Coordinates of C-alpha atoms in Angstrom, one line a residue:
Chain Z
M1 CA -35.0 -15.3 36.2
V2 CA -36.3 -14.3 32.7
M3 CA -35.3 -10.7 33.6
Q4 CA -31.8 -11.8 34.5
E5 CA -31.4 -13.7 31.2
R6 CA -32.5 -10.6 29.3
A7 CA -30.0 -8.5 31.2
V8 CA -27.2 -10.9 30.2
R9 CA -28.3 -10.7 26.6
T10 CA -28.4 -6.9 26.6
R11 CA -25.0 -6.7 28.2
A12 CA -23.6 -9.0 25.5
A13 CA -25.2 -7.1 22.7
L14 CA -23.8 -3.8 24.1
I15 CA -20.3 -5.2 24.3
R16 CA -20.5 -6.5 20.7
A17 CA -21.9 -3.2 19.4
A18 CA -19.2 -1.2 21.3
A19 CA -16.5 -3.5 19.9
E20 CA -17.8 -2.8 16.3
E21 CA -18.0 0.9 17.0
M22 CA -14.6 1.2 18.7
D23 CA -12.9 -1.1 16.1
R24 CA -14.1 1.3 13.4
W25 CA -13.9 4.7 15.0
G26 CA -11.4 4.2 17.8
Y27 CA -12.0 5.0 21.4
E28 CA -12.2 8.8 21.0
G29 CA -14.4 8.6 17.9
A30 CA -16.9 6.1 19.3
T31 CA -20.3 7.4 20.3
L32 CA -22.6 5.9 22.8
T33 CA -25.6 7.0 20.7
R34 CA -24.4 4.8 17.8
I35 CA -23.6 1.9 20.1
C36 CA -27.2 2.0 21.5
A37 CA -28.6 2.1 17.9
T38 CA -26.5 -0.9 16.8
A39 CA -27.4 -2.9 19.9
S40 CA -31.1 -1.8 19.7
V41 CA -30.9 -0.8 23.3
S42 CA -32.0 2.5 25.0
M43 CA -29.4 4.9 26.5
G44 CA -31.0 4.2 29.9
A45 CA -30.3 0.5 29.5
L46 CA -26.7 1.2 28.4
T47 CA -26.0 3.4 31.4
F48 CA -27.6 0.8 33.7
H49 CA -24.9 -1.7 32.5
F50 CA -22.0 0.7 31.9
S51 CA -21.8 4.0 33.6
T52 CA -19.0 5.4 31.3
K53 CA -17.5 4.8 27.9
D54 CA -14.4 3.7 29.7
E55 CA -16.2 0.9 31.5
L56 CA -17.6 -0.3 28.2
A57 CA -14.2 -0.2 26.6
Q58 CA -12.9 -2.2 29.6
A59 CA -15.6 -4.8 29.0
V60 CA -14.6 -5.1 25.3
Q61 CA -11.0 -5.6 26.2
E62 CA -11.9 -8.3 28.8
S63 CA -14.1 -10.0 26.2
G64 CA -11.4 -9.9 23.6
G65 CA -8.8 -11.0 26.1
A66 CA -10.9 -14.0 27.0
Y67 CA -10.8 -15.2 23.4
M68 CA -7.0 -14.9 23.4
T69 CA -6.6 -16.7 26.7
D70 CA -8.8 -19.5 25.5
L71 CA -6.6 -19.8 22.4
V72 CA -3.4 -19.8 24.5
D73 CA -4.8 -22.6 26.7
G74 CA -6.0 -24.6 23.8
V75 CA -2.6 -24.5 22.1
A76 CA -1.0 -25.6 25.4
A77 CA -3.5 -28.4 25.8
R78 CA -2.7 -29.7 22.3
G79 CA 0.8 -30.3 23.4
R80 CA 2.5 -30.1 20.0
P81 CA 6.3 -29.3 19.9
A82 CA 7.1 -25.9 21.3
L83 CA 8.2 -24.2 18.0
R84 CA 5.1 -25.6 16.2
S85 CA 2.9 -24.3 19.1
V86 CA 4.3 -20.8 18.5
V87 CA 3.2 -21.0 14.9
D88 CA -0.2 -22.4 15.9
L89 CA -0.7 -19.6 18.4
T90 CA 0.1 -16.8 16.1
V91 CA -1.9 -18.3 13.2
G92 CA -4.8 -18.7 15.6
L93 CA -4.4 -15.1 16.7
A94 CA -4.4 -13.9 13.1
R95 CA -7.7 -15.8 12.6
L96 CA -9.2 -14.2 15.7
L97 CA -8.1 -10.7 14.6
Q98 CA -9.8 -11.5 11.2
D99 CA -13.0 -13.0 12.5
E100 CA -13.7 -11.6 15.9
V101 CA -14.5 -7.9 16.2
V102 CA -14.0 -8.0 20.0
V103 CA -10.4 -9.2 19.6
R104 CA -9.6 -6.7 16.9
S105 CA -11.2 -3.9 18.9
A106 CA -9.3 -5.0 22.1
A107 CA -6.1 -4.8 20.1
R108 CA -6.9 -1.3 19.0
L109 CA -8.2 -0.1 22.4
T110 CA -5.1 -1.3 24.3
R111 CA -3.2 1.3 22.1
E112 CA -5.7 4.1 22.5
R113 CA -6.8 4.0 26.1
P114 CA -4.6 6.0 28.5
D115 CA -3.9 3.1 30.8
G116 CA -4.0 0.6 28.0
H117 CA -1.5 -2.2 28.3
S118 CA -0.3 -3.7 25.0
W119 CA -2.5 -6.5 23.7
T120 CA 0.7 -8.5 23.4
L121 CA 0.3 -9.1 27.1
F122 CA -2.4 -11.6 26.4
W123 CA -0.2 -13.9 24.4
L124 CA 3.5 -12.8 24.4
P125 CA 4.4 -14.4 27.7
A126 CA 3.2 -17.8 26.4
V127 CA 5.2 -17.3 23.2
R128 CA 8.3 -16.4 25.2
D129 CA 7.9 -19.6 27.4
L130 CA 7.3 -21.8 24.3
L131 CA 10.4 -20.3 22.6
Q132 CA 12.6 -20.9 25.7
K133 CA 11.4 -24.4 25.7
A134 CA 12.1 -24.7 22.0
A135 CA 15.6 -23.5 22.6
D136 CA 16.1 -25.9 25.5
Q137 CA 14.9 -28.8 23.3
G138 CA 17.1 -27.9 20.4
Q139 CA 14.3 -26.9 18.1
L140 CA 15.9 -23.5 17.2
R141 CA 18.7 -23.1 14.7
R142 CA 20.3 -20.6 17.1
P143 CA 19.6 -21.8 20.6
G144 CA 20.8 -18.5 22.1
E145 CA 18.1 -16.4 20.4
P146 CA 14.6 -17.1 21.7
R147 CA 14.3 -13.4 22.3
A148 CA 15.0 -12.5 18.7
V149 CA 12.4 -15.1 17.5
A150 CA 9.9 -13.6 20.0
A151 CA 10.6 -10.2 18.4
L152 CA 9.9 -11.7 15.0
A153 CA 6.5 -13.1 16.3
V154 CA 5.6 -9.6 17.6
Y155 CA 6.4 -8.0 14.2
L156 CA 4.4 -10.6 12.4
M157 CA 1.4 -10.1 14.6
A158 CA 1.5 -6.4 14.0
G159 CA 1.6 -7.2 10.3
A160 CA -1.4 -9.4 10.7
E161 CA -3.4 -6.7 12.5
A162 CA -2.4 -4.1 9.8
R163 CA -3.5 -6.5 7.1
C164 CA -6.9 -7.1 8.7
R165 CA -7.5 -3.4 9.0
A166 CA -6.4 -2.7 5.4
M167 CA -8.7 -5.5 4.2
I168 CA -11.6 -4.0 6.2
G169 CA -10.8 -0.5 4.9
A170 CA -10.9 -1.9 1.4
G171 CA -14.4 -3.2 1.9
G172 CA -13.4 -6.6 3.4
G173 CA -13.2 -9.9 1.8
G174 CA -10.7 -10.2 -1.0
D175 CA -8.9 -13.3 -2.1
R176 CA -6.5 -13.4 0.9
D177 CA -6.9 -14.9 4.3
V178 CA -4.7 -13.4 6.9
A179 CA -4.3 -16.6 8.9
E180 CA -3.2 -18.5 5.8
E181 CA -0.8 -15.7 4.9
M182 CA 0.6 -15.9 8.4
D183 CA 1.0 -19.7 8.1
L184 CA 2.8 -19.3 4.8
I185 CA 5.2 -16.6 6.2
W186 CA 6.1 -18.9 9.1
E187 CA 6.8 -21.7 6.7
L188 CA 9.3 -19.5 4.9
T189 CA 10.9 -18.1 8.0
L190 CA 11.2 -21.5 9.7
E191 CA 13.2 -23.0 6.9
G192 CA 14.9 -19.8 5.7
V193 CA 14.2 -17.4 2.9
A194 CA 17.7 -17.4 1.3
A195 CA 19.0 -20.1 -1.0
G196 CA 22.0 -21.9 0.4
S197 CA 20.9 -21.2 4.0
G198 CA 21.5 -24.3 6.1
Chain F
M1 CA 14.4 37.4 -2.6
V2 CA 14.7 37.6 1.2
M3 CA 10.9 37.4 1.3
Q4 CA 10.9 34.3 -0.8
E5 CA 13.5 32.5 1.4
R6 CA 11.4 33.4 4.4
A7 CA 8.3 31.9 2.8
V8 CA 10.2 28.7 2.0
R9 CA 11.4 28.4 5.6
T10 CA 7.8 29.1 6.9
R11 CA 6.4 26.4 4.7
A12 CA 9.0 23.9 5.8
A13 CA 8.3 24.8 9.5
L14 CA 4.6 24.3 9.0
I15 CA 5.1 20.9 7.3
R16 CA 7.3 19.7 10.1
A17 CA 4.9 21.0 12.8
A18 CA 1.9 19.4 11.0
A19 CA 3.9 16.1 10.8
E20 CA 4.5 16.2 14.6
E21 CA 0.9 17.0 15.3
M22 CA -0.6 14.4 12.9
D23 CA 1.8 11.7 14.0
R24 CA 0.7 12.2 17.5
W25 CA -3.0 13.0 17.3
G26 CA -3.9 11.6 13.9
Y27 CA -5.6 13.5 11.0
E28 CA -8.9 14.0 12.9
G29 CA -7.3 15.0 16.2
A30 CA -4.8 17.4 14.7
T31 CA -5.6 21.1 15.3
L32 CA -4.3 24.0 13.1
T33 CA -4.0 26.1 16.3
R34 CA -1.4 23.8 17.8
I35 CA 0.4 23.5 14.5
C36 CA 0.7 27.3 14.3
A37 CA 2.0 27.4 17.9
T38 CA 4.6 24.6 17.3
A39 CA 5.8 26.3 14.1
S40 CA 5.7 29.8 15.7
V41 CA 3.6 31.0 12.7
S42 CA 0.4 33.0 12.7
M43 CA -2.9 31.4 11.5
G44 CA -2.9 34.0 8.6
A45 CA 0.5 32.7 7.5
L46 CA -0.6 29.1 7.7
T47 CA -3.7 29.7 5.6
F48 CA -1.6 31.7 3.1
H49 CA 0.5 28.5 2.5
F50 CA -2.2 25.9 3.0
S51 CA -5.9 26.7 2.6
T52 CA -7.1 23.5 4.3
K53 CA -6.0 20.8 6.8
D54 CA -6.2 18.4 3.9
E55 CA -3.7 20.4 1.9
L56 CA -1.3 20.4 4.8
A57 CA -1.7 16.7 5.3
Q58 CA -1.0 16.2 1.5
A59 CA 2.2 18.2 1.9
V60 CA 3.3 16.0 4.9
Q61 CA 2.7 12.9 2.8
E62 CA 4.7 14.3 -0.1
S63 CA 7.5 15.2 2.2
G64 CA 7.6 11.8 3.8
G65 CA 7.2 10.1 0.4
A66 CA 10.3 12.0 -0.8
Y67 CA 12.4 10.5 2.0
M68 CA 11.3 7.1 1.0
T69 CA 11.8 7.6 -2.7
D70 CA 15.3 8.8 -2.0
L71 CA 16.0 5.7 0.1
V72 CA 14.7 3.4 -2.7
D73 CA 16.9 5.2 -5.2
G74 CA 19.9 5.1 -2.9
V75 CA 19.5 1.3 -2.4
A76 CA 19.2 0.8 -6.1
A77 CA 22.3 2.9 -6.8
R78 CA 24.3 0.8 -4.3
G79 CA 23.8 -2.2 -6.6
R80 CA 24.1 -4.9 -3.9
P81 CA 22.6 -8.3 -4.6
A82 CA 18.8 -8.2 -4.9
L83 CA 17.9 -10.1 -1.7
R84 CA 20.4 -8.0 0.3
S85 CA 18.9 -4.9 -1.2
V86 CA 15.5 -5.9 0.1
V87 CA 17.0 -6.1 3.6
D88 CA 18.8 -2.8 3.2
L89 CA 15.6 -1.1 2.0
T90 CA 13.4 -2.4 4.9
V91 CA 16.1 -1.7 7.5
G92 CA 16.4 1.8 6.0
L93 CA 12.7 2.3 6.2
A94 CA 12.6 1.2 9.8
R95 CA 15.3 3.8 10.5
L96 CA 13.3 6.5 8.7
L97 CA 10.2 5.6 10.7
Q98 CA 12.1 5.9 13.9
D99 CA 14.0 9.1 13.1
E100 CA 11.9 11.1 10.7
V101 CA 8.5 12.4 12.0
V102 CA 7.4 13.3 8.4
V103 CA 7.8 9.6 7.4
R104 CA 6.0 8.3 10.4
S105 CA 3.3 10.8 10.0
A106 CA 3.0 10.0 6.3
A107 CA 2.6 6.3 7.2
R108 CA -0.2 7.2 9.6
L109 CA -1.9 9.6 7.3
T110 CA -2.2 7.2 4.4
R111 CA -4.3 5.1 6.6
E112 CA -6.5 7.9 8.0
R113 CA -7.2 10.1 5.1
P114 CA -10.2 9.1 3.0
D115 CA -8.3 9.0 -0.3
G116 CA -5.2 7.7 1.4
H117 CA -3.2 5.1 -0.6
S118 CA -1.2 2.8 1.6
W119 CA 2.3 4.0 2.4
T120 CA 3.6 0.7 1.1
L121 CA 3.1 2.2 -2.4
F122 CA 6.3 4.2 -1.8
W123 CA 8.5 1.1 -1.5
L124 CA 6.6 -2.1 -2.1
P125 CA 6.9 -2.0 -5.9
A126 CA 10.7 -1.7 -5.5
V127 CA 10.7 -4.7 -3.0
R128 CA 8.6 -6.8 -5.5
D129 CA 11.0 -6.0 -8.4
L130 CA 14.0 -6.9 -6.3
L131 CA 12.4 -10.1 -5.1
Q132 CA 11.6 -11.1 -8.6
K133 CA 15.2 -10.4 -9.6
A134 CA 16.4 -12.4 -6.5
A135 CA 14.2 -15.3 -7.6
D136 CA 15.5 -15.2 -11.2
Q137 CA 19.1 -15.1 -10.0
G138 CA 18.6 -18.1 -7.7
Q139 CA 18.9 -16.1 -4.4
L140 CA 15.7 -17.5 -2.9
R141 CA 15.4 -20.9 -1.4
R142 CA 12.0 -21.3 -3.0
P143 CA 12.3 -19.5 -6.4
G144 CA 8.5 -19.7 -7.0
E145 CA 7.7 -17.5 -4.0
P146 CA 8.8 -13.9 -4.4
R147 CA 5.2 -12.9 -3.5
A148 CA 5.3 -14.7 -0.2
V149 CA 8.6 -13.0 0.7
A150 CA 7.1 -9.7 -0.3
A151 CA 4.2 -10.4 2.1
L152 CA 6.8 -11.2 4.8
A153 CA 8.4 -7.8 4.1
V154 CA 5.0 -6.0 4.4
Y155 CA 4.3 -7.7 7.8
L156 CA 7.8 -6.9 9.1
M157 CA 7.4 -3.2 8.1
A158 CA 4.0 -3.1 9.9
G159 CA 5.8 -4.5 12.9
A160 CA 8.5 -1.8 12.7
E161 CA 5.9 0.9 12.6
A162 CA 4.0 -0.6 15.6
R163 CA 7.3 -0.8 17.5
C164 CA 8.2 2.8 16.8
R165 CA 4.7 3.9 18.0
A166 CA 4.9 1.8 21.1
M167 CA 8.3 3.2 22.0
I168 CA 7.1 6.8 21.5
G169 CA 4.0 6.0 23.6
A170 CA 6.3 4.7 26.3
G171 CA 8.2 8.0 26.4
G172 CA 10.6 7.2 23.6
G173 CA 14.2 6.0 23.8
G174 CA 14.6 2.7 25.6
D175 CA 17.4 0.2 24.9
R176 CA 16.1 -1.0 21.6
D177 CA 16.7 0.3 18.1
V178 CA 14.0 -0.6 15.6
A179 CA 16.3 -0.6 12.6
E180 CA 18.7 -3.0 14.4
E181 CA 15.8 -5.2 15.5
M182 CA 14.7 -5.4 11.9
D183 CA 18.2 -6.3 10.7
L184 CA 18.4 -9.1 13.3
I185 CA 15.0 -10.4 12.3
W186 CA 16.0 -10.6 8.7
E187 CA 19.2 -12.4 9.6
L188 CA 17.0 -15.1 11.4
T189 CA 14.5 -15.4 8.6
L190 CA 17.1 -15.5 5.7
E191 CA 18.9 -18.5 7.3
G192 CA 15.8 -20.1 8.9
V193 CA 14.5 -20.1 12.4
A194 CA 14.1 -23.9 12.8
A195 CA 17.0 -26.2 13.7
G196 CA 17.6 -28.8 10.9
S197 CA 16.2 -26.5 8.2
G198 CA 18.2 -26.6 5.1

C-alpha cells in the first residue's frame, strides 16, 4: 500500500517535471535526463512509469486537459448568462495558462507532437455552444454571428498564450496579469471600442 | 557587374530559403545543408555571404522587418482616420504573415533567438501612436484607454500568427483567409459584441 502511494507520487512528480521541461524546451528539445533530475527520480523509475518520451508527453497533455475540462464544467455549473460564461471561461483559461505549467505545456505540445490535436479542442466546443445559446437568447448584437465571436475568442486565447510565454521569457512576473488583461479586453470588445458605436 | 548581380540574386535566394527553413523548423532545427539545397547554392557560396547561422537569421529578420516597416509607412501615407488606420495596419500584418514567409519567419525568430526582440517592435509603436491620436480625436468610446486597445491589437496579432501556423500545419489553404478573419473580428470589436451595448 505504501509502495503504491509512492508510485503515484513518483508518477505525479515525473509529469510535473516533464511539463516544466517541455514547456521550456519544447517536445524535441526536452531531455529525459533533465526530467529525471528535476523530479529527483532515477532513469529506471522513469522508464518503469513511461516507456517513451511520447508516453510522458501524452500524460502531460492529459493532465493539462483535465484542468481545462474541470474549468469548463465549473463554468457550466455556475450557470451565468451564456455570453458572460464565455468571458469567464477564457479568463479562467488565461489564468490556467499563467499559473499551471501542465496546461501551458499541454498547449505547446498539442502544436508540436505529430498527432497533436489543437488544445482548443478542450474548450472551443463549449465556447461554441455557449455562443449559440447567447445568440438564441438575444445576448449578441449580431445574432447571426456566433462563429465570428468564437473566432475572436480563439484569437484572444492565442494572445493570452503568447503573453504568458513572453512574460516567462522576460524572467516572469512583471506588473501585468494575463487573466486581468483578458478580462479588460473582453470588457472593451463587449461594449465596443469605437466611439459612437451602438 | 554581371558577377555583382549574381551575388545579389544568390544572397536573396539564401535569405528566402533560410526563411522557409526557419519558419518550418525554427532556429535550432534549421540546417544550413537544407538551406543550400533549397536555394540551389553551394555551402561555399552560403558561407561567403553569411559566416554563421546567426547572421543568416539576422538577415531574415531584417528582410521581414522591411516588409512591416513598408506597411506601417504605407498606412501612415494613406492618412485615414487613426482608429481605421489601426485596423488597416493589423489586417495588413495578418496578410503579410499569411503570404510572406520572411515575415512569418521573422516573427518566429524574434521569439527563438537569444537576443531576439519581439516582432511587435516593428509595428506596435505605430499602433500606440495611432491609438493615442484616436483617443485625442474622440474616436475611442473610452478615451482613457488607448493602452487597453493596444493590448487587444497585440492579442489579435498573436491570434493571426497562430491561425497562419495552424493552417500551414494542416496542409495550408482551407476556406479561411486570416486577413479577412482579422477584418471581421475588428468589425465586431469596434461596434461591440454584446447586444444592448452603446
